[in-house]
């Protein structure tokens, strides 16, 4: 009898531990983070502080801009753009040494889950690199308004929520097709100009030609949900009229009863992805279970000419042997809209400052650091050369050194960009449409089924960001 | 006195969070806000209408049944084999136990590599990965979980088998019992406690599977392998519906508790005293 009682108690205790884990301050999700946003698919969360490579520090831009000395305070910095973590450590370390600030840089590929856990445990980072949706979610309760900061006058890409500025635009990126131009030109025997392939028909003809010339599958599509679902199936919002308003109008129309299947841009894009891209995909046999690294490597090694991804791919390509002198460029997802040929471009990452746990001194240091990145020559250089990004500030004269971001700069300066921002998708949007998109890409579903999911979703949900 | 520190820790890290969790089920907290509004049983009403949640519960039940049966059958048969006096017993025991030392996330990535990059290149397997089909991905998860769990259960079964007094075995042999009769009539009834423990452990760990689910299939393809815990975590953390997610966690806890108690009752009944 005693044994039975003990066994029952044991049962209750072990089962209760599940509830307890979900109860308060749970950080289990933090250690098992999923791939999200435009990031690599690592799930690690590294912690470091100022032990950046000594030699790197020696080359770090001088950061003694004559600003304040904070006497050894610590600023925690959460970075959700893993490919630039080393560069972030280098830049923060250089500025911190000159201003008596120690930066502790941590990394996550899922800023939502990490910040939720951090705020629940009262241990939020002072500075955080986050996605658009995170600014919307956390602004009201936890973030410091940054209105009136000097840098505000040099950009129109800051993230505003309810009229207040919360997000420092860290980088402008593009969901686009990355092109190994040298490989394509070698295959077709003539110069490749992205502007010649604005329409689906023209791009399809190019792929057909490349196949006839010996490259059986000239396109690489990443299997990751954040890419295939989160990026490859957003263009029909952005190209409605090239602005966020057009994207909102499409959503509003669907809410009002329009069948999205009847939307020409939606149908043509879904058809392009499921018929053309799926056919010429190097991962055609098993598009959902291909290896991420091998897929990117296929572009770096010239097995394919095109990779559906974005400008953030460069650090990955470079780590796989691509050189800044190589001939890469970017092109838009082909479509039949008036904006065809323009690439989607928008600030994709913002730096925010904590307003729940940070002291006034920490907030002041954080704000001074952000101004340094925009107003100081060394900071401007650090943004472009060290972080390797396309900058959202008009006063920065530096030009990215890699071919992909250079190409994006050219699109921006020519005015050839479109966006769906400030439309932001509710947090369950991507999960909801994932099965229909995946089935479409594997041939087990059709455009009608995806349209039904979208119709149903937008009838019951509102977009964020308006 | 001696139990004081343990009890304090148990209270702090299990009991208090448990009741705080129940409180959260009655709020509309989103996991971010500093305020929580009391909404009564609204989250429980919502969970009864949440088809995704109940679908994941049904899927988890199927998964648990497959894993519990296969794990225990394989572990028991291996235990019989490894107590029969074959060569290299110790080495094999250590070998079978090793998968248990690998964490679920790492295990998932290792097997993802095997399913996607190794098996697909072998001529006897199809070119498409097992993780690419709805049914095959489910069974891929079962295979990995069984591979991991059976080594641990194997040790418990071995302990049960060798723990049976040799007196009974000798007596049975003298009475002319065959090996299979000794196994089924003597050893099995006397080691029922091992079954009780193994079934309970496999039930509880399999119900709560998340790490393997995340790293091996990420719930895919087409959300077809999204188990209950992943559904609950998505609801609470990703969709910012913490109150409803917590209510689902509580409902899941009740379901697990009922199943575990039934299992304990059934298997305990079959236990005999030596």
XYZ file of C-alpha atoms in Angstrom:
740
model
C 0.000 0.000 0.000
C 2.824 2.346 0.962
C 4.472 1.641 -2.338
C 1.300 2.511 -4.217
C 0.929 5.779 -2.392
C 4.552 6.603 -3.128
C 4.094 5.684 -6.776
C 1.034 7.914 -7.066
C 2.837 10.822 -5.439
C 5.714 10.292 -7.845
C 3.285 10.341 -10.756
C 1.713 13.583 -9.645
C 5.075 15.235 -8.998
C 6.534 14.343 -12.367
C 3.437 15.347 -14.261
C 3.228 18.578 -12.288
C 6.731 19.442 -13.378
C 5.379 19.988 -16.906
C 2.973 22.610 -15.666
C 5.635 24.151 -13.518
C 7.953 24.444 -16.482
C 5.318 26.338 -18.403
C 4.452 28.490 -15.458
C 6.825 31.282 -14.782
C 10.082 32.526 -16.089
C 10.544 29.564 -18.333
C 13.693 29.717 -20.354
C 13.526 26.337 -21.985
C 12.409 27.843 -25.237
C 15.451 30.038 -25.147
C 17.812 27.152 -25.350
C 15.933 25.512 -28.159
C 15.214 28.438 -30.306
C 13.827 27.938 -33.735
C 15.021 29.561 -36.804
C 13.216 32.794 -37.419
C 13.346 35.912 -39.500
C 16.306 36.410 -41.747
C 18.714 34.519 -39.600
C 20.784 31.402 -39.875
C 19.381 28.204 -38.414
C 21.540 27.912 -35.380
C 19.857 27.431 -32.036
C 22.796 28.351 -29.866
C 22.844 31.269 -27.555
C 26.362 32.341 -26.951
C 27.385 34.630 -24.230
C 30.449 36.703 -24.415
C 31.574 40.071 -23.334
C 34.603 41.923 -24.304
C 36.844 39.010 -25.188
C 36.718 39.865 -28.851
C 39.769 38.838 -30.712
C 42.689 41.025 -29.691
C 43.868 41.442 -33.221
C 40.384 42.434 -34.341
C 40.195 44.996 -31.607
C 43.459 46.440 -32.749
C 41.880 47.061 -36.143
C 38.612 48.341 -34.723
C 37.713 51.899 -35.662
C 38.791 54.494 -33.160
C 35.800 55.297 -30.986
C 37.130 58.089 -28.831
C 34.679 60.706 -30.001
C 35.126 62.832 -26.926
C 31.845 61.640 -25.380
C 31.020 60.798 -21.784
C 32.837 58.439 -19.461
C 30.370 56.098 -17.761
C 32.847 54.769 -15.231
C 32.602 51.048 -15.936
C 28.876 50.398 -16.267
C 27.705 47.343 -18.159
C 25.375 47.320 -21.147
C 23.862 43.991 -22.149
C 23.322 43.703 -25.883
C 21.102 41.019 -27.423
C 21.845 40.436 -31.084
C 19.318 38.589 -33.239
C 21.390 38.814 -36.394
C 23.845 35.976 -35.734
C 25.955 36.539 -38.841
C 27.182 39.889 -37.453
C 27.711 38.906 -33.818
C 31.507 39.009 -34.063
C 31.342 42.418 -35.722
C 28.935 43.683 -33.051
C 31.384 42.580 -30.356
C 34.180 44.380 -32.134
C 32.273 47.650 -32.579
C 30.750 47.729 -29.089
C 34.059 46.808 -27.522
C 35.858 49.657 -29.301
C 33.262 52.248 -28.247
C 32.940 50.791 -24.751
C 36.650 51.031 -24.021
C 36.650 54.701 -24.891
C 33.590 55.460 -22.736
C 33.995 53.259 -19.698
C 31.285 50.826 -20.757
C 31.507 47.056 -20.787
C 29.261 45.405 -23.336
C 27.987 41.886 -22.817
C 26.867 40.656 -26.204
C 24.552 37.659 -26.385
C 23.079 36.074 -29.472
C 19.702 34.632 -30.310
C 17.994 33.559 -33.473
C 14.569 34.059 -31.889
C 14.339 37.520 -30.309
C 10.649 37.104 -29.444
C 11.114 34.091 -27.178
C 14.355 35.372 -25.711
C 12.958 38.793 -24.855
C 9.802 37.271 -23.365
C 11.921 35.099 -21.095
C 14.270 37.993 -20.286
C 11.435 40.326 -19.317
C 9.680 37.660 -17.259
C 12.871 37.060 -15.322
C 13.537 40.791 -14.925
C 16.781 40.468 -16.821
C 16.135 42.240 -20.099
C 19.027 43.400 -22.266
C 19.650 47.149 -22.323
C 20.071 47.119 -26.091
C 18.543 44.575 -28.421
C 18.611 43.970 -32.143
C 15.090 42.848 -32.977
C 12.635 42.336 -35.818
C 9.887 44.680 -36.878
C 7.190 42.636 -35.122
C 9.145 42.630 -31.846
C 9.168 46.434 -31.739
C 5.390 46.405 -32.154
C 4.937 43.776 -29.440
C 7.281 45.183 -26.791
C 7.154 48.949 -27.374
C 4.275 49.974 -25.150
C 5.339 48.024 -22.082
C 9.080 47.781 -22.187
C 10.883 50.025 -24.661
C 12.318 53.490 -24.357
C 10.979 56.119 -26.791
C 13.848 57.534 -28.820
C 12.142 60.621 -30.246
C 14.378 63.643 -30.535
C 17.651 61.762 -30.749
C 20.091 63.381 -33.149
C 20.035 60.411 -35.547
C 16.273 60.763 -36.058
C 16.919 63.636 -38.457
C 18.951 61.453 -40.807
C 16.512 58.652 -41.556
C 12.860 58.106 -42.345
C 13.086 54.397 -41.590
C 12.831 54.459 -37.791
C 10.113 52.280 -36.279
C 7.249 54.277 -34.818
C 4.518 52.789 -32.663
C 1.528 54.963 -31.828
C 3.442 58.000 -33.013
C 6.515 57.394 -30.860
C 9.918 56.362 -32.183
C 11.142 53.101 -30.666
C 13.290 51.397 -33.304
C 16.722 52.507 -34.495
C 16.920 51.155 -38.068
C 20.071 49.050 -38.041
C 20.045 47.670 -41.533
C 18.213 47.805 -44.828
C 17.867 44.436 -46.489
C 16.138 42.922 -49.446
C 14.203 39.708 -49.929
C 15.343 38.997 -53.450
C 17.008 36.566 -55.801
C 20.772 36.472 -55.312
C 22.552 35.937 -58.621
C 25.951 34.413 -59.270
C 26.344 36.591 -62.324
C 29.599 35.053 -63.520
C 28.068 31.579 -63.559
C 24.926 32.713 -65.365
C 26.917 34.628 -67.986
C 29.228 31.709 -68.558
C 26.218 29.496 -69.148
C 24.284 31.775 -71.487
C 27.309 33.267 -73.211
C 26.224 36.872 -72.919
C 25.952 39.604 -70.326
C 23.291 39.144 -67.665
C 21.185 42.199 -66.883
C 18.590 41.752 -64.132
C 16.307 44.274 -65.831
C 15.844 41.910 -68.780
C 14.049 39.383 -66.599
C 11.326 41.378 -64.906
C 8.512 39.136 -66.084
C 7.896 35.540 -65.139
C 7.905 34.545 -68.808
C 11.328 36.095 -69.432
C 12.849 34.509 -66.338
C 11.344 31.131 -67.165
C 12.797 31.350 -70.670
C 16.209 32.114 -69.143
C 16.007 29.092 -66.865
C 14.997 26.931 -69.803
C 17.938 28.224 -71.792
C 20.321 27.501 -68.918
C 18.965 23.970 -68.686
C 19.496 23.465 -72.393
C 23.046 24.721 -71.932
C 23.759 22.045 -69.367
C 22.670 23.456 -66.029
C 19.747 21.175 -65.201
C 18.586 23.069 -62.115
C 19.763 26.706 -62.103
C 17.743 27.779 -59.021
C 18.265 27.058 -55.327
C 15.399 27.404 -52.847
C 16.155 27.198 -49.139
C 14.088 24.612 -47.268
C 13.807 26.673 -44.091
C 10.290 27.795 -43.168
C 11.493 31.336 -42.449
C 12.737 31.566 -46.015
C 10.348 29.483 -48.103
C 7.217 30.617 -46.291
C 8.350 33.808 -44.594
C 10.109 35.396 -47.554
C 9.333 33.650 -50.810
C 5.593 34.065 -50.368
C 5.464 37.750 -49.384
C 6.142 39.482 -52.736
C 2.490 39.569 -53.788
C 1.852 41.945 -50.895
C 4.772 44.253 -51.715
C 4.141 44.552 -55.446
C 0.461 45.545 -55.198
C 1.435 49.173 -55.688
C 4.933 49.082 -54.273
C 3.983 50.494 -50.871
C 2.640 49.374 -47.524
C -0.664 51.013 -48.358
C -1.093 48.703 -51.328
C -0.356 45.715 -49.116
C -2.937 46.873 -46.550
C -5.435 47.382 -49.377
C -5.045 43.752 -50.477
C -5.601 42.516 -46.925
C -8.601 44.808 -46.519
C -10.077 43.568 -49.784
C -9.731 39.946 -48.658
C -11.311 40.846 -45.323
C -14.112 42.411 -47.286
C -14.808 39.188 -49.157
C -12.450 39.262 -52.125
C -11.136 35.819 -53.041
C -7.349 36.227 -53.067
C -7.249 33.534 -55.729
C -8.648 36.182 -58.080
C -5.789 38.560 -57.302
C -3.562 38.473 -60.348
C -0.333 39.112 -58.453
C -1.068 36.441 -55.870
C -2.018 33.842 -58.455
C 0.915 34.587 -60.738
C 3.409 34.531 -57.884
C 2.051 31.276 -56.463
C 2.112 29.829 -59.970
C 5.685 31.062 -60.459
C 6.836 29.432 -57.230
C 4.999 26.139 -57.659
C 5.484 25.641 -61.387
C 8.656 27.458 -62.453
C 10.796 27.623 -59.322
C 9.829 24.133 -58.155
C 10.729 22.703 -61.565
C 14.196 24.290 -61.753
C 15.005 23.921 -58.044
C 18.233 22.074 -57.273
C 16.336 20.555 -54.337
C 13.434 19.527 -56.560
C 13.453 15.900 -55.377
C 12.900 16.870 -51.748
C 12.463 20.634 -51.374
C 11.555 20.577 -47.676
C 14.449 18.482 -46.430
C 17.381 19.853 -48.351
C 20.339 21.050 -46.342
C 20.518 24.805 -45.782
C 24.303 25.047 -46.026
C 24.523 22.838 -49.093
C 21.879 24.967 -50.785
C 23.823 28.195 -50.215
C 27.029 26.408 -51.175
C 25.447 25.484 -54.502
C 25.394 29.184 -55.389
C 28.897 29.854 -54.068
C 30.315 26.960 -56.043
C 28.409 27.797 -59.206
C 26.180 24.714 -59.296
C 23.234 27.093 -59.632
C 22.949 30.651 -60.858
C 20.155 31.880 -58.573
C 19.349 31.623 -54.879
C 15.985 32.770 -53.530
C 16.949 34.460 -50.296
C 18.160 37.973 -49.539
C 21.054 40.352 -49.138
C 21.901 39.004 -45.684
C 23.279 35.928 -47.472
C 26.653 37.568 -48.085
C 28.411 36.554 -44.840
C 27.349 32.957 -45.489
C 28.550 33.074 -49.081
C 31.821 34.621 -47.999
C 32.341 31.910 -45.398
C 31.904 29.391 -48.204
C 34.634 30.862 -50.331
C 32.975 33.741 -52.179
C 35.172 36.787 -52.505
C 34.178 40.444 -52.519
C 35.656 40.732 -55.989
C 33.364 37.976 -57.322
C 30.596 38.896 -59.696
C 27.353 38.634 -57.728
C 24.240 40.754 -57.980
C 20.596 40.675 -56.959
C 17.334 40.729 -58.879
C 13.659 41.082 -58.042
C 11.205 38.199 -57.928
C 9.781 38.429 -61.447
C 6.149 39.472 -61.677
C 3.717 41.290 -63.904
C 3.116 44.370 -61.772
C 3.894 47.978 -62.632
C 6.756 47.732 -60.121
C 8.310 44.654 -61.732
C 12.091 44.808 -61.673
C 12.205 46.730 -58.406
C 13.490 44.784 -55.403
C 11.748 44.565 -52.046
C 13.811 46.547 -49.572
C 13.136 47.699 -46.045
C 14.722 48.007 -42.641
C 14.621 44.486 -41.283
C 16.399 44.893 -37.977
C 16.032 47.587 -35.352
C 17.973 48.381 -32.208
C 15.738 49.085 -29.226
C 16.555 50.339 -25.732
C 15.041 48.851 -22.606
C 12.804 50.959 -20.406
C 11.906 48.399 -17.745
C 15.154 47.369 -16.103
C 17.729 49.853 -17.400
C 19.004 52.658 -15.215
C 18.998 56.220 -16.521
C 22.765 56.057 -16.891
C 22.550 52.860 -18.928
C 19.883 54.409 -21.135
C 22.022 57.505 -21.633
C 25.007 55.368 -22.621
C 22.852 53.331 -24.980
C 21.507 56.447 -26.658
C 24.988 57.919 -26.983
C 26.198 54.698 -28.595
C 23.391 54.848 -31.180
C 24.222 58.453 -31.988
C 27.873 57.456 -32.352
C 26.901 54.936 -35.053
C 25.173 57.662 -37.056
C 26.960 60.916 -36.300
C 30.579 59.919 -35.750
C 32.837 59.116 -38.681
C 34.206 56.041 -36.944
C 30.676 54.895 -36.132
C 29.540 55.409 -39.710
C 32.486 53.397 -40.941
C 31.824 50.677 -38.364
C 28.224 50.300 -39.571
C 29.272 49.703 -43.150
C 32.704 48.106 -42.947
C 32.432 46.055 -39.770
C 28.761 45.185 -39.621
C 28.689 44.878 -43.422
C 25.197 46.261 -43.820
C 23.298 48.690 -45.981
C 22.685 51.687 -43.808
C 19.373 53.482 -43.319
C 20.964 56.895 -42.689
C 21.372 59.538 -45.337
C 24.507 61.105 -43.853
C 26.628 57.960 -44.100
C 28.991 58.325 -47.063
C 30.464 54.815 -46.884
C 29.650 52.155 -49.437
C 29.433 48.424 -48.677
C 32.342 46.464 -49.997
C 30.535 43.258 -50.921
C 28.845 42.914 -54.309
C 25.368 42.009 -53.008
C 24.927 44.971 -50.689
C 26.541 47.191 -53.318
C 23.864 46.064 -55.761
C 21.153 46.818 -53.200
C 22.604 50.305 -52.655
C 22.332 50.838 -56.391
C 18.662 49.784 -56.425
C 17.982 52.143 -53.515
C 19.770 55.116 -55.046
C 17.945 54.510 -58.356
C 14.612 54.456 -56.515
C 13.992 50.861 -57.620
C 12.573 49.448 -54.416
C 9.161 48.356 -53.140
C 7.960 47.358 -49.666
C 5.001 45.933 -47.792
C 5.994 47.700 -44.559
C 4.581 48.988 -42.311
C 2.181 46.062 -42.777
C 3.229 43.472 -40.222
C 1.910 39.958 -40.040
C 0.395 38.631 -36.803
C 2.649 36.182 -35.007
C 0.645 33.119 -36.033
C 0.452 34.071 -39.718
C 3.500 32.155 -40.863
C 2.633 28.995 -38.937
C -0.885 29.092 -40.304
C 0.092 29.261 -43.958
C 3.128 26.959 -43.701
C 1.362 23.653 -44.484
C -0.362 25.096 -47.573
C 2.854 26.687 -48.875
C 4.889 23.538 -48.271
C 2.281 21.395 -50.011
C 2.277 23.781 -52.939
C 6.055 23.544 -53.259
C 6.072 19.750 -53.088
C 3.210 19.375 -55.531
C 0.885 17.895 -52.916
C -1.257 21.008 -52.745
C -2.464 23.667 -55.124
C -2.933 27.414 -55.363
C -6.626 27.109 -54.550
C -5.820 25.497 -51.202
C -3.321 28.224 -50.317
C -5.834 30.883 -51.322
C -8.459 29.289 -49.079
C -6.072 29.378 -46.106
C -5.260 33.044 -46.746
C -8.904 34.001 -47.249
C -9.849 32.308 -44.024
C -6.898 33.785 -42.129
C -7.479 37.404 -43.094
C -11.202 37.156 -42.466
C -10.444 36.278 -38.855
C -7.316 38.328 -38.190
C -6.151 41.905 -38.558
C -2.751 42.955 -39.839
C -0.445 44.843 -37.501
C 1.445 48.033 -38.180
C -1.286 50.315 -39.496
C 15.006 18.211 8.930
C 16.988 16.285 6.324
C 14.218 16.745 3.796
C 14.065 20.497 4.438
C 16.291 21.744 1.594
C 14.700 19.348 -0.896
C 11.212 20.308 0.199
C 12.057 24.005 -0.026
C 13.399 23.547 -3.536
C 10.381 21.440 -4.502
C 8.070 24.105 -3.126
C 9.897 26.949 -4.856
C 10.441 25.364 -8.234
C 7.441 23.055 -8.623
C 4.550 23.737 -6.272
C 4.492 27.551 -6.320
C 5.012 27.825 -10.109
C 2.346 25.133 -10.528
C -0.293 27.120 -8.677
C 0.912 30.371 -10.246
C 0.481 28.631 -13.586
C -3.115 27.770 -12.702
C -3.690 31.424 -11.863
C -2.288 32.426 -15.252
C -4.815 30.169 -16.987
C -7.474 32.566 -15.752
C -5.869 35.692 -17.185
C -5.542 37.117 -20.673
C -1.816 37.703 -20.223
C 0.167 37.843 -23.476
C 3.532 37.063 -21.911
C 4.789 40.618 -22.396
C 2.456 43.015 -20.595
C 3.118 43.983 -17.004
C -0.577 43.703 -16.159
C -2.796 40.641 -16.256
C -6.566 40.853 -16.531
C -8.644 38.146 -14.861
C -10.898 36.440 -17.403
C -12.272 33.520 -15.387
C -12.711 30.287 -17.322
C -12.670 31.964 -20.717
C -9.367 30.306 -21.680
C -10.763 26.881 -20.807
C -13.793 27.506 -22.989
C -11.474 28.596 -25.808
C -9.318 25.514 -25.496
C -12.321 23.243 -25.943
C -12.883 24.893 -29.313
C -9.216 24.794 -30.317
C -9.111 22.064 -32.950
C -5.349 22.445 -33.418
C -4.772 21.634 -29.754
C -7.002 18.572 -29.727
C -5.497 17.428 -33.017
C -2.059 17.601 -31.446
C -3.303 15.691 -28.384
C -4.627 12.940 -30.650
C -1.328 12.844 -32.545
C 0.600 12.719 -29.266
C -1.497 9.776 -28.095
C -0.676 7.879 -31.298
C 2.983 8.731 -30.806
C 2.952 7.638 -27.167
C 1.283 4.322 -27.969
C 3.810 3.538 -30.713
C 6.831 4.580 -28.673
C 5.793 2.941 -25.398
C 5.039 -0.395 -27.017
C 8.097 -0.501 -29.270
C 10.492 0.797 -26.622
C 9.439 -1.697 -24.006
C 9.245 -4.673 -26.353
C 12.685 -3.960 -27.799
C 14.215 -3.152 -24.414
C 12.822 -6.311 -22.849
C 13.942 -8.577 -25.693
C 17.410 -7.027 -25.625
C 17.503 -7.470 -21.844
C 16.693 -11.166 -22.219
C 19.397 -11.457 -24.861
C 21.971 -9.603 -22.783
C 21.355 -11.754 -19.710
C 21.607 -14.997 -21.597
C 25.389 -15.191 -21.368
C 26.338 -14.077 -24.874
C 29.836 -12.670 -25.461
C 30.405 -8.945 -25.044
C 27.394 -8.370 -22.780
C 28.919 -5.423 -20.925
C 30.053 -3.745 -24.104
C 26.629 -4.159 -25.689
C 24.844 -2.842 -22.593
C 27.009 0.277 -22.643
C 26.487 0.626 -26.376
C 22.708 0.453 -26.170
C 22.667 2.937 -23.304
C 24.855 5.528 -25.045
C 22.034 7.234 -27.059
C 20.533 8.239 -23.717
C 23.535 10.371 -22.966
C 22.889 12.555 -25.992
C 20.539 15.489 -25.502
C 17.298 15.600 -27.473
C 18.261 18.611 -29.591
C 21.593 17.131 -30.624
C 19.972 13.761 -31.196
C 17.426 15.390 -33.488
C 20.081 17.089 -35.586
C 22.155 13.899 -35.819
C 19.179 11.904 -37.035
C 18.055 14.685 -39.337
C 21.440 14.361 -41.016
C 21.048 10.587 -41.188
C 17.538 10.740 -42.650
C 18.251 13.572 -45.093
C 21.836 13.054 -46.113
C 22.793 9.439 -45.444
C 19.771 7.220 -45.991
C 18.737 9.062 -49.148
C 22.034 8.133 -50.776
C 21.711 4.424 -50.046
C 20.197 2.372 -52.872
C 17.754 0.491 -50.627
C 16.093 3.709 -49.424
C 13.952 6.111 -51.491
C 15.545 9.337 -52.726
C 13.056 11.359 -50.711
C 13.855 11.712 -47.031
C 11.650 10.013 -44.457
C 11.155 13.469 -42.988
C 9.445 14.609 -46.193
C 6.220 12.608 -45.833
C 3.502 13.051 -43.237
C 3.362 9.391 -42.204
C 7.051 8.641 -42.654
C 8.076 11.712 -40.627
C 5.882 10.510 -37.759
C 7.590 7.132 -37.833
C 10.985 8.777 -38.107
C 10.264 10.484 -34.792
C 9.147 7.160 -33.320
C 12.342 5.455 -34.483
C 14.592 8.075 -32.908
C 12.684 8.164 -29.626
C 12.667 4.356 -29.387
C 16.368 4.266 -30.236
C 17.033 6.691 -27.411
C 14.696 5.297 -24.766
C 15.156 1.569 -25.211
C 18.770 1.642 -24.005
C 17.692 3.138 -20.691
C 14.750 0.798 -20.226
C 17.050 -2.061 -21.135
C 19.073 -1.464 -17.961
C 15.942 -1.499 -15.791
C 14.770 -4.734 -17.387
C 18.211 -6.285 -16.929
C 18.109 -5.306 -13.261
C 14.678 -6.913 -13.004
C 15.760 -10.105 -14.737
C 18.930 -10.647 -12.721
C 17.157 -9.632 -9.528
C 14.992 -12.752 -9.575
C 16.362 -15.154 -7.003
C 18.283 -18.071 -8.453
C 16.508 -20.335 -5.944
C 13.262 -20.095 -7.899
C 15.058 -20.684 -11.192
C 16.888 -23.714 -9.831
C 13.694 -25.108 -8.350
C 11.856 -24.671 -11.619
C 14.648 -26.363 -13.551
C 14.575 -29.309 -11.168
C 10.828 -29.516 -11.733
C 11.503 -29.761 -15.474
C 10.474 -26.267 -16.587
C 11.709 -25.171 -20.004
C 13.553 -21.859 -20.568
C 10.431 -20.172 -21.922
C 8.356 -21.462 -19.022
C 10.932 -20.082 -16.578
C 10.780 -16.747 -18.341
C 7.006 -16.447 -18.547
C 6.008 -18.144 -15.302
C 8.864 -17.224 -12.960
C 10.874 -14.264 -14.180
C 8.061 -12.137 -15.678
C 5.725 -12.149 -12.664
C 8.618 -11.472 -10.312
C 9.893 -8.511 -12.314
C 6.573 -6.734 -12.866
C 7.926 -3.770 -10.894
C 10.395 -3.199 -13.735
C 7.494 -3.019 -16.160
C 5.671 -0.559 -13.925
C 8.714 1.711 -13.797
C 9.580 1.399 -17.495
C 6.018 2.031 -18.666
C 5.726 5.044 -16.401
C 9.030 6.528 -17.524
C 8.391 6.000 -21.224
C 4.851 7.343 -20.917
C 5.884 10.529 -19.154
C 8.917 11.305 -21.321
C 7.103 10.532 -24.558
C 4.070 12.618 -23.707
C 6.324 15.596 -23.006
C 8.453 15.287 -26.153
C 9.538 18.691 -27.457
C 13.284 18.923 -28.070
C 13.328 16.034 -30.521
C 10.162 17.343 -32.168
C 11.771 20.733 -32.664
C 15.153 19.672 -33.957
C 14.143 16.663 -36.051
C 10.960 17.751 -37.840
C 10.121 21.242 -36.528
C 6.528 19.988 -36.576
C 6.658 19.370 -40.307
C 6.062 18.541 -42.988
C 2.818 20.499 -43.195
C 2.581 20.677 -39.366
C 1.859 16.933 -39.442
C 4.221 16.081 -36.564
C 3.410 18.985 -34.292
C 3.008 17.325 -30.898
C 1.076 18.712 -27.931
C 3.972 20.456 -26.177
C 5.083 22.228 -29.341
C 1.516 23.378 -29.945
C 1.280 24.702 -26.388
C 4.635 26.493 -26.567
C 3.716 28.096 -29.890
C 0.425 29.275 -28.430
C 2.008 30.747 -25.303
C 5.252 32.182 -26.671
C 4.979 32.647 -30.419
C 1.343 33.701 -30.670
C 1.469 35.681 -27.402
C -1.603 33.936 -26.006
C 0.039 32.948 -22.767
C -3.143 32.544 -20.728
C -4.727 30.191 -23.237
C -1.440 28.356 -23.742
C -1.176 27.871 -20.005
C -4.753 26.558 -19.882
C -3.819 24.051 -22.574
C -0.758 23.059 -20.542
C -2.998 22.467 -17.530
C -5.456 20.389 -19.561
C -2.530 18.402 -20.921
C -1.265 17.868 -17.386
C -4.646 16.478 -16.315
C -4.721 14.132 -19.304
C -1.196 12.912 -18.550
C -2.010 12.457 -14.907
C -5.066 10.331 -15.681
C -3.176 8.163 -18.152
C -0.219 7.721 -15.789
C -2.475 6.796 -12.856
C -4.374 4.249 -14.940
C -1.089 2.753 -16.091
C 0.233 2.551 -12.536
C -2.966 0.938 -11.318
C -3.031 -1.637 -14.099
C 0.626 -2.653 -13.901
C 0.791 -2.533 -10.106
C -2.064 -5.032 -9.942
C 0.070 -7.555 -11.742
C 2.976 -7.213 -9.342
C 3.553 -10.182 -7.060
C 5.583 -10.481 -3.884
C 8.454 -12.946 -3.957
